[in-house]
Short mmCIF file of C-alpha atoms and ligand atoms in Angstrom, two decimals:
data_model
loop_
_atom_site.label_atom_id
_atom_site.label_comp_id
_atom_site.label_asym_id
_atom_site.label_seq_id
_atom_site.Cartn_x
_atom_site.Cartn_y
_atom_site.Cartn_z
CA MET A 1 0.00 0.00 0.00
CA SER A 2 1.46 3.36 -0.94
CA ALA A 3 1.06 6.61 0.93
CA THR A 4 -0.93 9.34 -0.80
CA ASN A 5 -1.28 13.00 -0.04
CA GLY A 6 -4.90 12.81 -1.08
CA GLN A 7 -4.67 15.84 -3.40
CA GLY A 8 -7.50 15.87 -5.87
CA THR A 9 -8.93 12.61 -4.53
CA GLY A 10 -11.32 14.03 -1.98
CA VAL A 11 -9.36 12.25 0.79
CA ALA A 12 -8.98 14.62 3.72
CA GLU A 13 -5.73 13.39 5.26
CA ALA A 14 -2.54 11.79 4.10
CA LYS A 15 -2.55 8.10 4.99
CA ASP A 16 0.15 5.58 5.49
CA TYR A 17 -0.20 1.85 6.05
CA ALA A 18 -0.14 1.99 9.85
CA SER A 19 -2.55 4.88 10.24
CA TYR A 20 -4.97 3.60 7.59
CA LEU A 21 -5.22 0.28 9.45
CA ALA A 22 -5.13 1.84 12.93
CA LEU A 23 -2.28 -0.54 13.70
CA ASP A 24 -1.22 1.29 16.85
CA GLN A 25 -4.66 0.75 18.37
CA LEU A 26 -5.06 -2.77 16.98
CA LEU A 27 -1.78 -4.00 18.39
CA GLN A 28 -2.56 -2.52 21.81
CA LEU A 29 -5.65 -4.67 22.15
CA GLN A 30 -3.98 -7.94 23.21
CA LYS A 31 -3.80 -7.57 26.98
CA PRO A 32 -2.93 -10.68 28.99
CA GLN A 33 -4.46 -10.53 32.46
CA SER A 34 -2.63 -13.35 34.24
CA ARG A 35 0.01 -12.36 36.81
CA PRO A 36 2.74 -13.32 36.32
CA ILE A 37 1.79 -13.23 32.65
CA ALA A 38 1.33 -16.77 31.28
CA ALA A 39 3.37 -17.12 28.09
CA ASP A 40 0.47 -18.55 26.07
CA GLU A 41 -2.30 -16.15 27.03
CA ILE A 42 -1.35 -13.85 24.15
CA LEU A 43 -1.94 -16.73 21.71
CA PHE A 44 -5.35 -17.40 23.24
CA ILE A 45 -6.34 -13.72 23.00
CA ALA A 46 -5.00 -13.24 19.47
CA VAL A 47 -6.74 -16.34 18.11
CA HIS A 48 -10.07 -15.20 19.58
CA GLN A 49 -9.66 -11.65 18.29
CA ILE A 50 -8.68 -12.87 14.82
CA SER A 51 -11.76 -15.12 14.83
CA GLU A 52 -14.00 -12.21 15.85
CA LEU A 53 -12.62 -10.10 12.98
CA TRP A 54 -13.47 -12.88 10.54
CA PHE A 55 -16.95 -13.18 12.14
CA LYS A 56 -17.41 -9.45 11.54
CA LEU A 57 -16.62 -9.94 7.88
CA VAL A 58 -18.95 -12.95 7.64
CA LEU A 59 -21.81 -10.83 9.02
CA HIS A 60 -20.99 -8.10 6.51
CA GLU A 61 -21.15 -10.63 3.66
CA LEU A 62 -24.35 -12.22 4.96
CA SER A 63 -25.98 -8.77 5.11
CA GLY A 64 -24.94 -8.30 1.49
CA ALA A 65 -26.45 -11.63 0.50
CA ILE A 66 -29.73 -10.90 2.33
CA ARG A 67 -29.90 -7.51 0.55
CA ASP A 68 -29.24 -9.21 -2.79
CA PHE A 69 -32.03 -11.72 -2.16
CA ALA A 70 -34.40 -8.84 -1.38
CA GLY A 71 -33.60 -7.52 -4.87
CA ASP A 72 -33.88 -11.02 -6.45
CA ALA A 73 -30.18 -10.82 -7.37
CA LEU A 74 -29.35 -14.51 -7.01
CA LEU A 75 -25.87 -14.64 -8.51
CA PRO A 76 -24.51 -11.61 -6.61
CA ALA A 77 -25.86 -13.29 -3.45
CA ALA A 78 -23.99 -16.48 -4.42
CA LYS A 79 -20.75 -14.48 -4.53
CA HIS A 80 -21.24 -13.33 -0.93
CA LEU A 81 -21.97 -16.90 0.12
CA ALA A 82 -18.79 -18.20 -1.54
CA ARG A 83 -16.80 -15.61 0.39
CA CYS A 84 -18.44 -16.64 3.68
CA GLN A 85 -17.48 -20.22 2.97
CA ALA A 86 -13.88 -19.20 2.25
CA ILE A 87 -13.76 -17.27 5.53
CA PHE A 88 -15.05 -20.24 7.53
CA ASN A 89 -12.43 -22.44 5.87
CA GLN A 90 -9.84 -19.88 6.96
CA LEU A 91 -11.33 -19.85 10.47
CA SER A 92 -10.96 -23.63 10.66
CA GLY A 93 -7.22 -23.09 10.28
CA VAL A 94 -6.98 -21.31 13.64
CA TRP A 95 -7.49 -24.60 15.46
CA GLN A 96 -4.19 -25.86 14.14
CA VAL A 97 -2.46 -22.94 15.82
CA LEU A 98 -4.53 -23.19 19.00
CA GLU A 99 -3.92 -26.91 19.33
CA THR A 100 -0.28 -26.17 20.07
CA LEU A 101 -1.69 -25.09 23.46
CA THR A 102 -1.36 -27.99 25.91
CA PRO A 103 -3.65 -28.58 28.92
CA SER A 104 -0.97 -27.22 31.26
CA ASP A 105 -0.33 -24.15 29.05
CA TYR A 106 -4.08 -23.40 29.26
CA GLN A 107 -4.31 -24.08 33.00
CA ALA A 108 -1.68 -21.37 33.55
CA PHE A 109 -4.27 -18.68 32.73
CA ARG A 110 -7.67 -20.42 32.74
CA PRO A 111 -8.58 -19.18 36.27
CA ILE A 112 -8.45 -15.53 35.18
CA LEU A 113 -11.09 -16.19 32.49
CA GLY A 114 -13.79 -16.50 35.15
CA GLN A 115 -17.02 -17.09 33.22
CA ALA A 116 -15.67 -15.60 29.99
CA SER A 117 -16.45 -18.13 27.26
CA GLY A 118 -16.89 -18.38 23.52
CA SER A 119 -20.59 -18.80 24.23
CA GLY A 120 -20.54 -15.02 24.79
CA SER A 121 -19.50 -14.49 21.17
CA PHE A 122 -22.50 -12.42 20.17
CA GLN A 123 -21.15 -12.17 16.64
CA PHE A 124 -21.15 -15.95 16.26
CA HIS A 125 -24.74 -16.10 17.51
CA GLY A 126 -25.57 -13.27 15.09
CA ILE A 127 -24.16 -15.43 12.28
CA GLU A 128 -26.31 -18.37 13.38
CA TYR A 129 -29.42 -16.15 13.38
CA ALA A 130 -28.50 -14.65 10.01
CA LEU A 131 -28.17 -18.17 8.60
CA GLY A 132 -31.60 -19.06 9.98
CA TYR A 133 -30.98 -20.90 13.24
CA ARG A 134 -33.67 -20.21 15.86
CA GLU A 135 -33.87 -21.60 19.40
CA SER A 136 -37.13 -23.35 20.20
CA GLY A 137 -38.16 -20.59 22.64
CA ASP A 138 -37.14 -16.94 22.87
CA PRO A 139 -33.38 -16.44 22.82
CA ASP A 140 -31.76 -16.01 26.25
CA LEU A 141 -29.85 -12.75 25.87
CA GLY A 142 -29.96 -11.88 29.56
CA THR A 143 -26.20 -11.69 30.08
CA TYR A 144 -25.51 -9.21 27.28
CA PRO A 145 -25.50 -5.41 27.62
CA GLU A 146 -28.62 -3.67 26.30
CA ALA A 147 -26.99 -2.48 23.04
CA THR A 148 -25.78 -6.02 22.25
CA ARG A 149 -29.21 -7.46 23.02
CA ARG A 150 -30.81 -5.02 20.60
CA TRP A 151 -28.21 -5.82 17.96
CA LEU A 152 -28.74 -9.58 18.34
CA MET A 153 -32.53 -9.23 18.34
CA GLY A 154 -32.16 -7.38 15.04
CA TRP A 155 -30.60 -10.51 13.53
CA TYR A 156 -33.08 -12.77 15.29
CA ALA A 157 -36.18 -10.87 14.20
CA GLY A 158 -35.00 -9.96 10.72
CA PRO A 159 -35.33 -12.15 7.66
CA SER A 160 -32.64 -14.82 7.63
CA LEU A 161 -30.60 -15.72 4.61
CA TYR A 162 -32.80 -18.73 3.94
CA GLU A 163 -36.03 -16.78 4.34
CA GLY A 164 -34.64 -14.19 1.92
CA PHE A 165 -33.78 -16.91 -0.61
CA VAL A 166 -37.17 -18.61 -0.31
CA ALA A 167 -38.97 -15.26 -0.65
CA THR A 168 -37.06 -14.70 -3.90
CA LEU A 169 -38.21 -18.12 -5.12
CA GLY A 170 -41.79 -17.10 -4.32
CA ARG A 171 -41.46 -13.89 -6.35
CA LEU A 172 -40.02 -15.93 -9.22
CA GLY A 173 -43.19 -18.01 -9.25
CA TYR A 174 -42.18 -21.13 -7.35
CA PRO A 175 -44.91 -22.46 -5.03
CA VAL A 176 -43.10 -21.87 -1.73
CA PRO A 177 -44.81 -21.93 1.66
CA THR A 178 -45.56 -18.49 3.12
CA SER A 179 -43.35 -18.96 6.19
CA THR A 180 -40.04 -20.78 6.38
CA ARG A 181 -39.40 -19.77 9.96
CA SER A 182 -41.14 -22.83 11.33
CA THR A 183 -39.11 -25.23 9.22
CA GLN A 184 -36.05 -25.21 11.47
CA GLY A 185 -34.62 -28.69 11.52
CA THR A 186 -37.75 -30.37 10.16
CA PRO A 187 -38.09 -30.16 6.38
CA ASP A 188 -41.32 -28.59 5.08
CA PRO A 189 -42.75 -30.90 2.34
CA ALA A 190 -43.96 -27.96 0.21
CA LEU A 191 -40.49 -26.44 0.16
CA GLU A 192 -38.89 -29.83 -0.42
CA ALA A 193 -41.07 -30.16 -3.51
CA VAL A 194 -39.68 -26.87 -4.86
CA PHE A 195 -36.07 -27.93 -4.32
CA GLU A 196 -36.80 -31.35 -5.78
CA THR A 197 -37.94 -29.61 -8.97
CA VAL A 198 -34.69 -27.61 -9.01
CA TYR A 199 -32.40 -30.55 -8.29
CA ARG A 200 -34.07 -32.85 -10.81
CA ALA A 201 -33.55 -30.32 -13.61
CA PRO A 202 -30.64 -28.09 -12.57
CA HIS A 203 -30.09 -26.57 -16.02
CA ALA A 204 -33.63 -25.23 -16.07
CA HIS A 205 -33.17 -23.53 -12.69
CA TRP A 206 -29.44 -22.85 -12.74
CA ALA A 207 -29.18 -19.70 -10.60
CA ILE A 208 -31.32 -21.28 -7.87
CA TYR A 209 -29.34 -24.49 -8.08
CA GLU A 210 -26.10 -22.50 -7.82
CA VAL A 211 -27.28 -20.59 -4.73
CA SER A 212 -28.58 -23.79 -3.12
CA GLU A 213 -25.20 -25.44 -3.59
CA LYS A 214 -23.43 -22.38 -2.14
CA LEU A 215 -25.71 -22.62 0.91
CA MET A 216 -24.75 -26.27 1.30
CA ASP A 217 -21.06 -25.37 1.01
CA LEU A 218 -21.45 -22.70 3.67
CA GLU A 219 -23.38 -24.97 6.04
CA GLU A 220 -20.66 -27.57 5.74
CA ALA A 221 -17.88 -25.01 6.33
CA VAL A 222 -19.61 -23.86 9.55
CA GLN A 223 -20.05 -27.47 10.62
CA LEU A 224 -16.38 -28.25 9.99
CA TRP A 225 -15.42 -25.18 12.05
CA ARG A 226 -17.61 -26.50 14.88
CA PHE A 227 -16.09 -29.97 14.55
CA ARG A 228 -12.52 -28.65 14.76
CA HIS A 229 -13.56 -26.57 17.79
CA VAL A 230 -14.91 -29.66 19.59
CA ARG A 231 -11.73 -31.60 18.82
CA ALA A 232 -9.48 -28.73 19.96
CA VAL A 233 -11.49 -28.29 23.16
CA GLU A 234 -11.29 -32.01 23.89
CA ARG A 235 -7.51 -31.90 23.47
CA ILE A 236 -7.14 -28.91 25.74
CA ILE A 237 -9.69 -29.46 28.56
CA GLY A 238 -10.81 -33.05 28.03
CA HIS A 239 -14.33 -33.53 29.39
CA LEU A 240 -14.25 -30.74 31.98
CA PRO A 241 -17.15 -28.24 32.00
CA GLY A 242 -16.59 -25.02 30.05
CA THR A 243 -15.95 -21.62 31.62
CA GLY A 244 -19.41 -20.66 30.32
CA GLY A 245 -21.02 -23.34 32.49
CA THR A 246 -21.95 -25.98 29.91
CA SER A 247 -20.83 -29.61 29.95
CA GLY A 248 -18.09 -28.59 27.48
CA VAL A 249 -17.34 -31.14 24.76
CA THR A 250 -20.65 -32.96 25.31
CA TYR A 251 -22.60 -29.73 24.78
CA LEU A 252 -20.51 -28.65 21.79
CA ALA A 253 -21.01 -32.04 20.11
CA THR A 254 -24.80 -31.43 20.15
CA THR A 255 -24.34 -28.23 18.12
CA LEU A 256 -22.81 -30.23 15.25
CA GLU A 257 -26.32 -31.24 14.27
CA ARG A 258 -27.59 -27.66 13.80
CA ARG A 259 -28.68 -27.33 10.17
CA PHE A 260 -29.77 -24.16 8.47
CA PHE A 261 -31.27 -25.27 5.17
CA PRO A 262 -33.15 -28.50 5.95
CA GLU A 263 -35.11 -28.85 2.73
CA ILE A 264 -32.11 -28.46 0.42
CA ARG A 265 -30.22 -31.00 2.44
CA SER A 266 -33.04 -33.54 2.61
CA VAL A 267 -33.75 -33.32 -1.12
CA ARG A 268 -30.07 -33.70 -2.00
CA MET A 269 -29.80 -36.73 0.26
CA ARG A 270 -32.88 -38.52 -1.03
CA LEU A 271 -32.92 -37.58 -4.68
CA PHE A 272 -31.21 -40.64 -6.02
CA SER A 273 -31.77 -43.01 -3.11
CA SER A 274 -33.82 -46.11 -3.93
CA GLY A 275 -37.13 -44.53 -2.82
CA GLY A 276 -36.33 -41.16 -4.40
CA CYS A 277 -38.29 -38.08 -3.41
CA THR A 278 -42.02 -37.90 -3.13
CA ARG A 279 -42.77 -36.33 -6.50
CA GLY A 280 -42.30 -37.59 -9.98
CA LEU A 281 -39.50 -36.47 -12.26
CA ALA A 282 -40.01 -32.85 -13.30
CA GLY A 283 -39.23 -32.09 -16.90
CA GLU A 284 -36.52 -29.63 -17.91
CA GLY A 285 -37.92 -26.17 -18.18
CA SER A 286 -40.86 -26.71 -15.84
CA LEU A 287 -41.17 -25.01 -12.45
C1 HEM B 1 -8.54 -23.10 24.57
C2 HEM B 1 -9.40 -22.84 23.60
C3 HEM B 1 -10.89 -23.02 23.76
C4 HEM B 1 -11.60 -23.76 24.65
C5 HEM B 1 -11.08 -24.64 25.78
C6 HEM B 1 -12.99 -23.55 24.34
C7 HEM B 1 -14.03 -24.13 25.02
C8 HEM B 1 -15.36 -23.90 24.77
C9 HEM B 1 -16.45 -24.50 25.51
C10 HEM B 1 -16.28 -25.53 26.62
C11 HEM B 1 -17.60 -23.99 25.01
C12 HEM B 1 -19.04 -24.30 25.50
C13 HEM B 1 -19.52 -23.14 26.37
C14 HEM B 1 -18.85 -23.15 27.73
O1 HEM B 1 -19.32 -23.87 28.62
O2 HEM B 1 -17.85 -22.43 27.92
C15 HEM B 1 -17.24 -23.09 23.94
C16 HEM B 1 -18.17 -22.40 23.17
C17 HEM B 1 -17.82 -21.57 22.13
N1 HEM B 1 -16.55 -21.24 21.74
FE1 HEM B 1 -14.83 -22.02 22.45
N2 HEM B 1 -13.10 -22.72 23.25
C18 HEM B 1 -11.85 -22.36 22.87
C19 HEM B 1 -11.51 -21.54 21.82
C20 HEM B 1 -12.40 -20.84 21.05
C21 HEM B 1 -12.05 -19.93 19.98
C22 HEM B 1 -10.63 -19.60 19.50
C23 HEM B 1 -13.19 -19.44 19.49
C24 HEM B 1 -13.30 -18.44 18.37
C25 HEM B 1 -14.03 -17.36 18.50
C26 HEM B 1 -14.28 -20.04 20.22
C27 HEM B 1 -15.61 -19.78 20.01
C28 HEM B 1 -16.65 -20.38 20.69
C29 HEM B 1 -18.05 -20.15 20.38
C30 HEM B 1 -18.60 -19.28 19.27
C31 HEM B 1 -18.78 -20.90 21.27
C32 HEM B 1 -20.32 -21.03 21.33
C33 HEM B 1 -20.68 -22.26 20.49
C34 HEM B 1 -22.17 -22.61 20.54
O3 HEM B 1 -22.83 -22.42 21.56
O4 HEM B 1 -22.65 -23.11 19.49
N3 HEM B 1 -13.76 -20.90 21.15
N4 HEM B 1 -15.89 -23.05 23.81
#
């Protein structure tokens, strides 16, 4: 990156690399709290902060995709989804670094964490809501500050990625159900029928097929991130409870089953199984 004096560009101030990126501030933000300072606490902090920066970018991309769906722009939305997948693949790489932390390295600073836990990662929960995950009851946001609660409720209440996609399908004339919010986990047969039509004749519905596949790629990338997290946690704390108060590895393993796009997944899995899907073969070109 080169410095510029901004003349004639409308840029108010001269910038250099460090000031443009606020490097002074950024590099001040890793503050170990153990005393004496445990050598590996800086690794733990940096890996979490790096992950949160990637989460921020994922949310930015998901917002872009939801906006694109609102404008029926399927292929631009697919581009955002591909980037989200690439980011989650990148995020999965952090576990390799973190797994160099041994149980005794971690024990050297674990007590100062108190109840601080990844379960307080409001950005990660925002990503889950943006993707379409919903708890069975109202979300428990009691421990967050008011501004964070409002921010998270915005993601929770707003249209998810999947709802945005399905709404686009409705506007394009596909017979989608009016609400996809209730379909969490359990496939809705009416929506399955739409995706069956698409998957039986991909060339006739290419943009939808492309987006559906990108959603599958993204779901898998999130799931692989979760899987690597569980494995890393098991290596580092075994089967001890987490600092956030859950059963630790046992709890995290249950989250591996969270799916965001149940109908696409179920249709893909059953399409060419012996029983096939429920409907007959749709001809190319038909809805
Ligand atoms: C030494 C490393 C780590 C350990 C031992 C660990 C352990 C745990 C445990 C036990 C939980 C369950 C909640 C609890 O009871 O605390 C959890 C949740 C979580 N952790 Fe980690 N973690 C580690 C690193 C990370 C990193 C680097 C991230 C990246 C941001 C992260 C993100 C999360 C998230 C988002 C959750 C909530 C998952 C959910 O509820 O679906 N963790 N972690």
